[in-house]
Structures are given as structure tokens and as C-alpha cells.
């Protein structure tokens, strides 16, 4: 999977997203409101700017066309674009309106308040002409057009119709994230990506079942004159309706949800890159579904890297066997970071776990009793062979992962191909490292990494006489007796 050289025009409402994180310890004596003690803050591109960020983070190039004010927020957007890389700043500066900005105050993982600065009136004739001219000049050389509508005034009928006509004349796909309930406003689009609420508003009918969603999508697709509709349905996954009548659906792949803001931006960015790279729409949907599962496990309007996406796609292909707990290293890192932001302690242990026995289960339960979440790392089959010999493992990785994931104390399962989990421990940054009491702290791989971060190492008691090697030896002895 590669998006190198894919150039996507991103047209729509660009915003500045500010996030202020803090802690609530008391109520103000001045008024019955919480006092937020600030700890950190971030600023990032929002709106269609977040779509562009996702494209750039995945190795593509984004041509970003929006409207920003001649103000501090506008200058901050320009600086963020320059820092990001992979984004062509084609925004139009104006003095007639402020830069759209959203400031979120977040305490203890809860949004306390959001402050919006914006003007949502339609742009004037002069600005409309400038936007259309910029689209015409920069669209050649692109491989897809994304229209991201946040109903903030930029995407008037003239701009939308001009952009779609120009793109279709060049033979490139057009993807639309709609905000209007009249989908015909985007006639000519290749793919529309409404969420379930937006589809319901346009369909004006109940959408309780998969069949109702599919029927509404097909009807609206025909009425609006678009080629396909991809419906994002949060925890229910995605559904794609195509012009030939085919329906494709995938379940959600999120392992743990921390923040869904910006997930729709990731979806449309990944679908656009996938189509530009030659993937068929159903495959593009599945790739985007894997991407969404990663970004919702992060805080804020997040992006993901190409490595994270590839790992997520591979992990999702194996997910059924591991009950949804099997994740890539990149996904695990994001999930653990989210746990830690919520004040939860993340434990880590590793092993071959070839033939599961009482000793394994006892150790895992003891580990889970002393942390809030437990991650188990499994050696791959090749790694086991290097450590235990060519006759091992008895059970292949897929089977071992399924059995470990089925245990109640285990929250995540991740695999590593190296001889030791040092690289994985360094990446995941767990709070507690668990190992059997047959080790000492100074011989536990990764102990120095965890201790240096202020974590701890726990040595757990073993159940005497319980080991995979003993089970194999007894089995071989019994087989020998039977043969005699």
C-alpha cells in the first residue's frame, strides 16, 4: 500500500482547532462553575485542514483551498501548514471575515465548553470568483478532489458546481463530505460520505436497520445524481451503496474509543487516496474503516501514519480470530496513551504462551489484579522457533492469540517478531512490566526502560511444576508407553 505521489485537492471550510487540557479540582467561589487548572494546550488544522493533514501524514500531497482571515488565527494556520509538510497552502486571505476557530476546554477527558469564532454567511461574488479561479489553476495534476462542507459559507452553489465540473472533465474522482440535507446540491460527485445523522436528515425517514440504511442510500444516490454513497455509522461500521445496486458493509474496527472528532475527515482522506491509487470503492471503504479504528483511539482531531494504517489493515484481517483484542503495535501505542491520559495504569507481559496452562492463567490474573489494563505480547512463530527449537511452537500464532484474547484478564494482544520485546516495550511505554519470579529485576528485558519512565517491575509467583515444556515431556512419555 503506497500513496506516494498521489495529489489530492482539499476544498472547503478550513479551521483552527485549539485544545486546552486541564484538571477540575474545585468549584469557583465566584460562580457555580468548575475551575479548570490548565496543564497543556495544542493547536492544529481543523475542518478541511484536518483532511489535508491526514493526506499528508499518509504520504500523499494535499492542495488546501479555503478561506482564512487576516488575523492571528489565520497566521497560526499558515504556520501550522508550513510545519506539517506535504500540504500546499492555497488558502485565500480575506479581511471580510475572521478565520474560523474552535477552542475546546477539556478536563478529565470531558469537554467542558467549546468557544467558536466564525461567520457562516455565504461568501461574496469577489471571493467566489477567486476560489473558482484557484480551483481551475491548481486542479490539473491532482488525482482526486475532496469537497469538505462544514456549512460555514465557502461552498456556495457556484463554487461546488464549478469544482465538480472541472474535476469530472479531468477524469478524476470527486468525494464530498456533505452538510446540506439536499444531496442534489452535490450532483456529479463520485462518492458522498454522510454519517448516519446526515443520511437520515436527507432521507427524511427512519433508519433503524441495515436494510433501511441501504434503501435510503440507494434512493438518495439516484435522486442526487451521484455514483455512490458511503455511510459512516459509528459503532456499526460503514455501508457503501453503489450505482449498480451493490451494497457492501463492514463492522467498526475501533478497539477502544477516546475521541471521534475528526474521524470523518480521516475516512474521506483515506478513501480519496485509495481511489487515487487505483483501489476499488469497496476496498477503499475497508481501508478507511481500519484507519478510523486507529484515529478514534487518539485524543483530538488526530491523524495516522502509513505504517499505522498498514498495521491496522493487517491486524483487522486477523481480528475475528482474536475477538477484537488483537492489535498492531501502532494501535496498541495509541490505546495505551489514551488509557494513561485517563489515569489508568497499563501493564505489560510477554511470552510464547504455546500450550496454555494453569501457570499462565494464574500469572495473567495476578498481573491484571495490580494494574488497570493488561497487554500481552506474543512471540511470532519464527521468534518461538529461534528461542525454543524447530519443533516449536506446538500452536501457531493465530491459535495462541485467539486463546490469550479469550481470557478475561487480557485487554490487548500484540505480537512481536524479534527475539526480545525490548523494541515493543520502548514503543508502548507501559507503566508496569510483569515477569515470573524466576527472573530478577536486572535480568528482565525492558526493565530499565520502564523504570526510567517512573514505572515499576513486578515479579509474579509461579505455579510449581506448570510449564509448556513439562506438558510436552509428559505427552511424549505417555505416547512412548502407549506405543510399547
Short mmCIF file of N, CA and C in Angstrom, two decimals, residues 32-200:
data_model
loop_
_atom_site.label_atom_id
_atom_site.label_comp_id
_atom_site.label_asym_id
_atom_site.label_seq_id
_atom_site.Cartn_x
_atom_site.Cartn_y
_atom_site.Cartn_z
N UNK A 32 -21.17 29.22 40.38
CA UNK A 32 -21.24 27.76 40.44
C UNK A 32 -20.73 27.11 39.14
N UNK A 33 -19.46 27.31 38.86
CA UNK A 33 -18.84 26.74 37.67
C UNK A 33 -17.53 26.07 38.07
N UNK A 34 -17.11 25.04 37.32
CA UNK A 34 -15.86 24.36 37.67
C UNK A 34 -14.65 25.23 37.35
N UNK A 35 -13.62 25.09 38.15
CA UNK A 35 -12.34 25.74 37.89
C UNK A 35 -11.44 24.71 37.21
N UNK A 36 -10.97 25.03 36.00
CA UNK A 36 -10.11 24.12 35.24
C UNK A 36 -8.66 24.57 35.42
N UNK A 37 -7.85 23.73 36.02
CA UNK A 37 -6.43 24.01 36.17
C UNK A 37 -5.71 23.52 34.93
N UNK A 38 -5.22 24.46 34.12
CA UNK A 38 -4.67 24.13 32.82
C UNK A 38 -3.32 23.41 32.95
N UNK A 39 -3.13 22.40 32.05
CA UNK A 39 -1.89 21.64 32.05
C UNK A 39 -1.15 21.74 30.71
N UNK A 40 -1.88 21.69 29.62
CA UNK A 40 -1.24 21.76 28.30
C UNK A 40 -2.26 22.25 27.28
N UNK A 41 -1.75 22.67 26.12
CA UNK A 41 -2.64 23.09 25.05
C UNK A 41 -2.01 22.74 23.70
N UNK A 42 -2.88 22.57 22.73
CA UNK A 42 -2.44 22.24 21.37
C UNK A 42 -3.26 23.05 20.37
N UNK A 43 -2.68 23.27 19.21
CA UNK A 43 -3.41 23.88 18.10
C UNK A 43 -3.14 23.05 16.87
N UNK A 44 -4.16 22.82 16.06
CA UNK A 44 -3.99 22.01 14.85
C UNK A 44 -4.98 22.45 13.79
N UNK A 45 -4.70 22.04 12.57
CA UNK A 45 -5.61 22.35 11.46
C UNK A 45 -6.90 21.58 11.64
N UNK A 46 -8.02 22.29 11.47
CA UNK A 46 -9.31 21.65 11.58
C UNK A 46 -10.13 21.82 10.32
N UNK A 47 -11.35 21.26 10.32
CA UNK A 47 -12.19 21.31 9.13
C UNK A 47 -11.50 20.60 7.98
N UNK A 48 -11.55 21.20 6.79
CA UNK A 48 -10.88 20.58 5.65
C UNK A 48 -9.36 20.55 5.86
N UNK A 49 -8.86 21.40 6.76
CA UNK A 49 -7.44 21.35 7.09
C UNK A 49 -7.05 20.03 7.71
N UNK A 50 -7.96 19.44 8.49
CA UNK A 50 -7.68 18.13 9.08
C UNK A 50 -7.68 17.03 8.02
N UNK A 51 -8.51 17.18 7.00
CA UNK A 51 -8.48 16.24 5.87
C UNK A 51 -7.10 16.30 5.21
N UNK A 52 -6.61 17.53 4.99
CA UNK A 52 -5.29 17.71 4.38
C UNK A 52 -4.19 17.11 5.25
N UNK A 53 -4.30 17.28 6.57
CA UNK A 53 -3.32 16.69 7.49
C UNK A 53 -3.27 15.18 7.33
N UNK A 54 -4.44 14.56 7.24
CA UNK A 54 -4.50 13.11 7.09
C UNK A 54 -3.85 12.65 5.80
N UNK A 55 -4.08 13.38 4.73
CA UNK A 55 -3.47 13.02 3.44
C UNK A 55 -1.96 13.13 3.53
N UNK A 56 -1.47 14.22 4.11
CA UNK A 56 -0.02 14.41 4.23
C UNK A 56 0.61 13.36 5.13
N UNK A 57 -0.06 13.01 6.24
CA UNK A 57 0.51 12.04 7.17
C UNK A 57 0.61 10.64 6.57
N UNK A 58 -0.19 10.37 5.54
CA UNK A 58 -0.18 9.06 4.88
C UNK A 58 0.71 9.03 3.65
N UNK A 59 1.46 10.11 3.41
CA UNK A 59 2.41 10.12 2.31
C UNK A 59 1.91 10.75 1.03
N UNK A 60 0.67 11.24 1.02
CA UNK A 60 0.16 11.94 -0.15
C UNK A 60 0.48 13.42 -0.07
N UNK A 61 0.01 14.17 -1.04
CA UNK A 61 0.17 15.62 -1.03
C UNK A 61 -1.20 16.25 -1.13
N UNK A 62 -1.47 17.23 -0.27
CA UNK A 62 -2.76 17.91 -0.24
C UNK A 62 -2.62 19.34 -0.75
N UNK A 63 -3.52 19.72 -1.63
CA UNK A 63 -3.61 21.12 -2.07
C UNK A 63 -4.81 21.71 -1.35
N UNK A 64 -4.56 22.57 -0.38
CA UNK A 64 -5.60 23.05 0.52
C UNK A 64 -6.13 24.41 0.09
N UNK A 65 -7.43 24.46 -0.23
CA UNK A 65 -8.08 25.70 -0.63
C UNK A 65 -9.23 25.99 0.32
N UNK A 66 -9.07 27.05 1.09
CA UNK A 66 -10.11 27.51 1.99
C UNK A 66 -10.04 29.02 2.10
N UNK A 67 -10.74 29.55 3.09
CA UNK A 67 -10.76 30.98 3.29
C UNK A 67 -10.31 31.26 4.72
N UNK A 68 -9.27 32.09 4.90
CA UNK A 68 -8.80 32.44 6.23
C UNK A 68 -8.74 33.96 6.36
N UNK A 69 -8.93 34.43 7.57
CA UNK A 69 -8.93 35.86 7.80
C UNK A 69 -7.52 36.43 7.95
N UNK A 70 -7.44 37.74 7.82
CA UNK A 70 -6.18 38.45 8.07
C UNK A 70 -6.09 38.72 9.57
N UNK A 71 -5.86 37.64 10.34
CA UNK A 71 -5.86 37.76 11.80
C UNK A 71 -4.87 36.76 12.39
N UNK A 72 -4.79 36.73 13.72
CA UNK A 72 -3.84 35.87 14.41
C UNK A 72 -4.09 34.40 14.10
N UNK A 73 -5.37 33.99 14.10
CA UNK A 73 -5.70 32.59 13.82
C UNK A 73 -5.31 32.22 12.39
N UNK A 74 -5.48 33.15 11.45
CA UNK A 74 -5.08 32.89 10.08
C UNK A 74 -3.58 32.71 9.95
N UNK A 75 -2.82 33.54 10.68
CA UNK A 75 -1.36 33.38 10.65
C UNK A 75 -0.94 32.08 11.32
N UNK A 76 -1.68 31.67 12.34
CA UNK A 76 -1.37 30.40 13.01
C UNK A 76 -1.62 29.22 12.08
N UNK A 77 -2.69 29.31 11.28
CA UNK A 77 -2.96 28.26 10.29
C UNK A 77 -1.83 28.17 9.28
N UNK A 78 -1.36 29.32 8.80
CA UNK A 78 -0.26 29.33 7.83
C UNK A 78 1.00 28.69 8.43
N UNK A 79 1.27 28.98 9.69
CA UNK A 79 2.44 28.41 10.36
C UNK A 79 2.30 26.90 10.52
N UNK A 80 1.09 26.44 10.87
CA UNK A 80 0.86 25.00 11.04
C UNK A 80 1.03 24.27 9.71
N UNK A 81 0.57 24.85 8.61
CA UNK A 81 0.73 24.24 7.30
C UNK A 81 2.20 24.12 6.96
N UNK A 82 2.95 25.17 7.24
CA UNK A 82 4.38 25.15 6.94
C UNK A 82 5.10 24.09 7.77
N UNK A 83 4.70 23.93 9.03
CA UNK A 83 5.32 22.94 9.89
C UNK A 83 4.96 21.51 9.48
N UNK A 84 3.76 21.34 8.95
CA UNK A 84 3.26 19.99 8.68
C UNK A 84 4.02 19.33 7.53
N UNK A 85 4.22 20.03 6.44
CA UNK A 85 4.82 19.41 5.28
C UNK A 85 3.80 18.57 4.54
N UNK A 86 3.94 18.50 3.22
CA UNK A 86 3.01 17.71 2.42
C UNK A 86 1.72 18.42 2.09
N UNK A 87 1.60 19.70 2.48
CA UNK A 87 0.39 20.48 2.20
C UNK A 87 0.77 21.74 1.44
N UNK A 88 0.10 21.95 0.31
CA UNK A 88 0.27 23.19 -0.45
C UNK A 88 -0.73 24.20 0.07
N UNK A 89 -0.24 25.32 0.58
CA UNK A 89 -1.12 26.35 1.14
C UNK A 89 -1.68 27.21 0.00
N UNK A 90 -2.90 26.88 -0.43
CA UNK A 90 -3.57 27.65 -1.47
C UNK A 90 -4.77 28.41 -0.91
N UNK A 91 -4.77 28.63 0.41
CA UNK A 91 -5.86 29.35 1.05
C UNK A 91 -5.93 30.80 0.57
N UNK A 92 -7.13 31.32 0.54
CA UNK A 92 -7.35 32.72 0.13
C UNK A 92 -7.53 33.56 1.39
N UNK A 93 -6.75 34.64 1.49
CA UNK A 93 -6.82 35.53 2.64
C UNK A 93 -7.89 36.59 2.41
N UNK A 94 -8.64 36.89 3.45
CA UNK A 94 -9.71 37.89 3.34
C UNK A 94 -9.76 38.75 4.60
N UNK A 95 -10.19 39.98 4.44
CA UNK A 95 -10.41 40.87 5.57
C UNK A 95 -11.89 40.99 5.91
N UNK A 96 -12.72 40.29 5.15
CA UNK A 96 -14.17 40.45 5.33
C UNK A 96 -14.74 39.54 6.41
N UNK A 97 -13.97 38.58 6.89
CA UNK A 97 -14.46 37.66 7.91
C UNK A 97 -13.29 37.10 8.71
N UNK A 98 -13.55 36.66 9.94
CA UNK A 98 -12.47 36.09 10.74
C UNK A 98 -12.17 34.65 10.33
N UNK A 99 -10.98 34.21 10.67
CA UNK A 99 -10.66 32.79 10.50
C UNK A 99 -11.55 31.97 11.42
N UNK A 100 -12.12 30.90 10.91
CA UNK A 100 -12.96 30.02 11.74
C UNK A 100 -12.06 29.33 12.75
N UNK A 101 -12.40 29.47 14.02
CA UNK A 101 -11.61 28.82 15.06
C UNK A 101 -12.53 28.22 16.12
N UNK A 102 -12.10 27.08 16.65
CA UNK A 102 -12.85 26.40 17.71
C UNK A 102 -11.88 26.13 18.86
N UNK A 103 -12.24 26.61 20.03
CA UNK A 103 -11.40 26.40 21.20
C UNK A 103 -12.14 25.49 22.17
N UNK A 104 -11.54 24.35 22.47
CA UNK A 104 -12.16 23.36 23.35
C UNK A 104 -11.42 23.31 24.68
N UNK A 105 -12.17 23.38 25.77
CA UNK A 105 -11.61 23.20 27.11
C UNK A 105 -11.97 21.78 27.55
N UNK A 106 -10.95 20.98 27.82
CA UNK A 106 -11.15 19.57 28.14
C UNK A 106 -10.54 19.28 29.50
N UNK A 107 -11.33 18.72 30.40
CA UNK A 107 -10.85 18.38 31.73
C UNK A 107 -11.31 16.98 32.08
N UNK A 108 -10.37 16.16 32.52
CA UNK A 108 -10.68 14.76 32.89
C UNK A 108 -11.39 14.03 31.76
N UNK A 109 -10.88 14.25 30.53
CA UNK A 109 -11.39 13.61 29.33
C UNK A 109 -12.81 14.04 28.95
N UNK A 110 -13.30 15.12 29.55
CA UNK A 110 -14.63 15.61 29.22
C UNK A 110 -14.54 17.01 28.63
N UNK A 111 -15.31 17.27 27.57
CA UNK A 111 -15.40 18.62 27.02
C UNK A 111 -16.20 19.48 28.00
N UNK A 112 -15.57 20.49 28.54
CA UNK A 112 -16.26 21.38 29.47
C UNK A 112 -17.03 22.45 28.70
N UNK A 113 -16.37 23.05 27.70
CA UNK A 113 -17.01 24.09 26.90
C UNK A 113 -16.25 24.21 25.58
N UNK A 114 -16.93 24.71 24.55
CA UNK A 114 -16.28 25.00 23.27
C UNK A 114 -16.61 26.42 22.88
N UNK A 115 -15.59 27.16 22.48
CA UNK A 115 -15.76 28.55 22.06
C UNK A 115 -15.53 28.63 20.55
N UNK A 116 -16.54 29.10 19.80
CA UNK A 116 -16.45 29.20 18.35
C UNK A 116 -16.36 30.65 17.90
N UNK A 117 -15.47 30.91 16.97
CA UNK A 117 -15.41 32.22 16.33
C UNK A 117 -15.56 31.99 14.83
N UNK A 118 -16.63 32.54 14.25
CA UNK A 118 -16.89 32.27 12.84
C UNK A 118 -17.93 33.23 12.29
N UNK A 119 -17.96 33.30 10.98
CA UNK A 119 -19.04 33.93 10.23
C UNK A 119 -19.48 32.92 9.19
N UNK A 120 -20.74 32.50 9.24
CA UNK A 120 -21.22 31.43 8.37
C UNK A 120 -21.99 31.94 7.16
N UNK A 121 -22.03 33.26 6.94
CA UNK A 121 -22.71 33.81 5.77
C UNK A 121 -21.99 33.38 4.49
N UNK A 122 -22.73 33.25 3.41
CA UNK A 122 -22.12 32.87 2.13
C UNK A 122 -21.11 33.93 1.69
N UNK A 123 -20.05 33.48 1.03
CA UNK A 123 -19.03 34.41 0.57
C UNK A 123 -19.58 35.28 -0.56
N UNK A 124 -18.93 36.43 -0.76
CA UNK A 124 -19.39 37.35 -1.78
C UNK A 124 -18.94 36.96 -3.18
N UNK A 125 -19.38 37.72 -4.16
CA UNK A 125 -19.08 37.42 -5.56
C UNK A 125 -17.59 37.47 -5.85
N UNK A 126 -16.88 38.44 -5.24
CA UNK A 126 -15.45 38.55 -5.49
C UNK A 126 -14.68 37.36 -4.96
N UNK A 127 -15.03 36.93 -3.76
CA UNK A 127 -14.34 35.77 -3.18
C UNK A 127 -14.71 34.49 -3.93
N UNK A 128 -15.97 34.40 -4.38
CA UNK A 128 -16.39 33.23 -5.17
C UNK A 128 -15.55 33.12 -6.44
N UNK A 129 -15.33 34.21 -7.10
CA UNK A 129 -14.53 34.20 -8.33
C UNK A 129 -13.09 33.79 -8.05
N UNK A 130 -12.54 34.27 -6.93
CA UNK A 130 -11.16 33.90 -6.56
C UNK A 130 -11.03 32.41 -6.29
N UNK A 131 -12.01 31.85 -5.57
CA UNK A 131 -11.96 30.42 -5.26
C UNK A 131 -12.06 29.59 -6.54
N UNK A 132 -13.00 29.94 -7.42
CA UNK A 132 -13.17 29.19 -8.67
C UNK A 132 -11.91 29.26 -9.53
N UNK A 133 -11.30 30.44 -9.57
CA UNK A 133 -10.07 30.60 -10.35
C UNK A 133 -8.94 29.75 -9.79
N UNK A 134 -8.84 29.69 -8.46
CA UNK A 134 -7.77 28.91 -7.84
C UNK A 134 -7.99 27.42 -8.07
N UNK A 135 -9.23 26.98 -8.02
CA UNK A 135 -9.54 25.58 -8.31
C UNK A 135 -9.13 25.24 -9.74
N UNK A 136 -9.50 26.07 -10.68
CA UNK A 136 -9.18 25.81 -12.09
C UNK A 136 -7.67 25.75 -12.32
N UNK A 137 -6.93 26.62 -11.64
CA UNK A 137 -5.48 26.69 -11.85
C UNK A 137 -4.73 25.52 -11.23
N UNK A 138 -5.23 25.01 -10.09
CA UNK A 138 -4.47 24.00 -9.34
C UNK A 138 -4.99 22.58 -9.50
N UNK A 139 -6.20 22.40 -10.02
CA UNK A 139 -6.76 21.06 -10.14
C UNK A 139 -6.00 20.17 -11.13
N UNK A 140 -5.55 20.67 -12.27
CA UNK A 140 -4.74 19.82 -13.15
C UNK A 140 -3.48 19.33 -12.41
N UNK A 141 -3.20 18.06 -12.55
CA UNK A 141 -2.08 17.47 -11.82
C UNK A 141 -2.49 16.79 -10.54
N UNK A 142 -3.74 17.04 -10.08
CA UNK A 142 -4.27 16.33 -8.92
C UNK A 142 -4.87 15.00 -9.36
N UNK A 143 -5.07 14.11 -8.40
CA UNK A 143 -5.62 12.78 -8.70
C UNK A 143 -7.02 12.58 -8.13
N UNK A 144 -7.47 13.50 -7.30
CA UNK A 144 -8.84 13.44 -6.75
C UNK A 144 -9.16 14.79 -6.14
N UNK A 145 -10.46 15.06 -6.02
CA UNK A 145 -10.95 16.28 -5.39
C UNK A 145 -11.82 15.91 -4.19
N UNK A 146 -11.52 16.51 -3.05
CA UNK A 146 -12.36 16.37 -1.86
C UNK A 146 -13.05 17.71 -1.60
N UNK A 147 -14.37 17.66 -1.44
CA UNK A 147 -15.14 18.84 -1.04
C UNK A 147 -15.65 18.57 0.36
N UNK A 148 -15.13 19.33 1.32
CA UNK A 148 -15.46 19.12 2.72
C UNK A 148 -16.32 20.29 3.20
N UNK A 149 -17.61 20.04 3.33
CA UNK A 149 -18.59 21.09 3.61
C UNK A 149 -18.92 21.11 5.10
N UNK A 150 -18.58 22.21 5.76
CA UNK A 150 -18.95 22.41 7.16
C UNK A 150 -20.01 23.50 7.31
N UNK A 151 -20.60 23.90 6.18
CA UNK A 151 -21.67 24.90 6.16
C UNK A 151 -21.24 26.22 6.79
N UNK A 152 -20.03 26.66 6.47
CA UNK A 152 -19.50 27.92 7.01
C UNK A 152 -19.44 29.03 5.96
N UNK A 153 -20.04 28.80 4.78
CA UNK A 153 -20.18 29.88 3.82
C UNK A 153 -19.34 29.79 2.56
N UNK A 154 -18.24 29.04 2.59
CA UNK A 154 -17.37 28.98 1.41
C UNK A 154 -18.01 28.23 0.25
N UNK A 155 -18.64 27.11 0.55
CA UNK A 155 -19.12 26.22 -0.51
C UNK A 155 -20.52 26.60 -0.96
N UNK A 156 -20.60 27.71 -1.66
CA UNK A 156 -21.86 28.11 -2.29
C UNK A 156 -22.08 27.27 -3.54
N UNK A 157 -23.26 27.37 -4.12
CA UNK A 157 -23.60 26.54 -5.28
C UNK A 157 -22.62 26.75 -6.43
N UNK A 158 -22.24 27.99 -6.67
CA UNK A 158 -21.34 28.26 -7.80
C UNK A 158 -19.97 27.60 -7.62
N UNK A 159 -19.43 27.65 -6.41
CA UNK A 159 -18.13 27.03 -6.14
C UNK A 159 -18.21 25.52 -6.27
N UNK A 160 -19.24 24.92 -5.68
CA UNK A 160 -19.38 23.46 -5.71
C UNK A 160 -19.57 22.96 -7.14
N UNK A 161 -20.49 23.58 -7.87
CA UNK A 161 -20.76 23.13 -9.25
C UNK A 161 -19.53 23.31 -10.15
N UNK A 162 -18.83 24.42 -9.96
CA UNK A 162 -17.62 24.67 -10.77
C UNK A 162 -16.55 23.62 -10.47
N UNK A 163 -16.32 23.35 -9.19
CA UNK A 163 -15.26 22.41 -8.81
C UNK A 163 -15.57 20.99 -9.30
N UNK A 164 -16.82 20.55 -9.14
CA UNK A 164 -17.18 19.20 -9.58
C UNK A 164 -17.06 19.09 -11.10
N UNK A 165 -17.53 20.09 -11.82
CA UNK A 165 -17.45 20.05 -13.28
C UNK A 165 -16.00 20.01 -13.76
N UNK A 166 -15.14 20.82 -13.15
CA UNK A 166 -13.73 20.85 -13.53
C UNK A 166 -13.07 19.50 -13.27
N UNK A 167 -13.34 18.91 -12.11
CA UNK A 167 -12.72 17.63 -11.77
C UNK A 167 -13.20 16.51 -12.68
N UNK A 168 -14.49 16.46 -12.95
CA UNK A 168 -15.01 15.39 -13.81
C UNK A 168 -14.51 15.54 -15.23
N UNK A 169 -14.31 16.77 -15.67
CA UNK A 169 -13.76 16.99 -17.02
C UNK A 169 -12.34 16.47 -17.12
N UNK A 170 -11.64 16.48 -15.98
CA UNK A 170 -10.27 15.95 -15.94
C UNK A 170 -10.24 14.46 -15.65
N UNK A 171 -11.40 13.86 -15.43
CA UNK A 171 -11.48 12.41 -15.22
C UNK A 171 -11.09 11.95 -13.84
N UNK A 172 -11.17 12.83 -12.85
CA UNK A 172 -10.76 12.43 -11.51
C UNK A 172 -11.97 12.25 -10.59
N UNK A 173 -11.86 11.38 -9.58
CA UNK A 173 -12.98 11.18 -8.65
C UNK A 173 -13.21 12.39 -7.77
N UNK A 174 -14.47 12.61 -7.44
CA UNK A 174 -14.86 13.72 -6.55
C UNK A 174 -15.52 13.11 -5.32
N UNK A 175 -14.99 13.46 -4.15
CA UNK A 175 -15.54 12.96 -2.89
C UNK A 175 -16.10 14.13 -2.10
N UNK A 176 -17.30 13.94 -1.54
CA UNK A 176 -17.99 15.03 -0.84
C UNK A 176 -18.37 14.57 0.56
N UNK A 177 -17.97 15.38 1.55
CA UNK A 177 -18.48 15.23 2.92
C UNK A 177 -19.57 16.28 3.08
N UNK A 178 -20.86 15.88 3.05
CA UNK A 178 -21.95 16.87 2.95
C UNK A 178 -22.40 17.41 4.30
N UNK A 179 -22.97 18.59 4.26
CA UNK A 179 -23.65 19.13 5.43
C UNK A 179 -25.10 19.48 5.10
N UNK A 180 -25.42 19.68 3.84
CA UNK A 180 -26.79 20.01 3.45
C UNK A 180 -27.64 18.74 3.38
N UNK A 181 -28.93 18.88 3.63
CA UNK A 181 -29.81 17.71 3.55
C UNK A 181 -30.35 17.51 2.14
N UNK A 182 -29.96 18.38 1.21
CA UNK A 182 -30.30 18.21 -0.20
C UNK A 182 -29.05 17.72 -0.93
N UNK A 183 -28.96 16.40 -1.09
CA UNK A 183 -27.75 15.83 -1.69
C UNK A 183 -27.59 16.21 -3.15
N UNK A 184 -28.68 16.64 -3.80
CA UNK A 184 -28.59 17.05 -5.20
C UNK A 184 -27.71 18.29 -5.36
N UNK A 185 -27.46 19.00 -4.27
CA UNK A 185 -26.56 20.15 -4.29
C UNK A 185 -25.16 19.72 -4.74
N UNK A 186 -24.83 18.43 -4.54
CA UNK A 186 -23.51 17.91 -4.89
C UNK A 186 -23.57 16.99 -6.11
N UNK A 187 -24.54 17.21 -6.97
CA UNK A 187 -24.73 16.35 -8.16
C UNK A 187 -23.44 16.24 -8.95
N UNK A 188 -23.17 15.01 -9.39
CA UNK A 188 -21.96 14.75 -10.16
C UNK A 188 -20.83 14.17 -9.35
N UNK A 189 -20.98 14.12 -8.01
CA UNK A 189 -19.93 13.57 -7.16
C UNK A 189 -19.77 12.07 -7.39
N UNK A 190 -18.57 11.60 -7.18
CA UNK A 190 -18.28 10.16 -7.30
C UNK A 190 -18.70 9.43 -6.04
N UNK A 191 -18.31 9.97 -4.89
CA UNK A 191 -18.62 9.36 -3.60
C UNK A 191 -19.06 10.45 -2.63
N UNK A 192 -20.17 10.22 -1.94
CA UNK A 192 -20.56 11.08 -0.83
C UNK A 192 -20.39 10.29 0.46
N UNK A 193 -19.93 10.95 1.53
CA UNK A 193 -19.63 10.25 2.78
C UNK A 193 -20.42 10.83 3.96
N UNK A 194 -21.75 10.75 3.93
CA UNK A 194 -22.51 11.27 5.07
C UNK A 194 -22.41 10.33 6.27
N UNK A 195 -22.55 10.88 7.47
CA UNK A 195 -22.73 10.00 8.61
C UNK A 195 -24.20 9.63 8.71
N UNK A 196 -24.55 8.79 9.66
CA UNK A 196 -25.92 8.29 9.73
C UNK A 196 -26.92 9.42 9.99
N UNK A 197 -26.54 10.39 10.83
CA UNK A 197 -27.42 11.51 11.12
C UNK A 197 -27.68 12.34 9.86
N UNK A 198 -26.65 12.57 9.08
CA UNK A 198 -26.79 13.35 7.85
C UNK A 198 -27.62 12.60 6.81
N UNK A 199 -27.43 11.29 6.73
CA UNK A 199 -28.24 10.49 5.80
C UNK A 199 -29.71 10.53 6.20
N UNK A 200 -29.96 10.43 7.50
CA UNK A 200 -31.35 10.45 7.99
C UNK A 200 -32.01 11.79 7.68
#
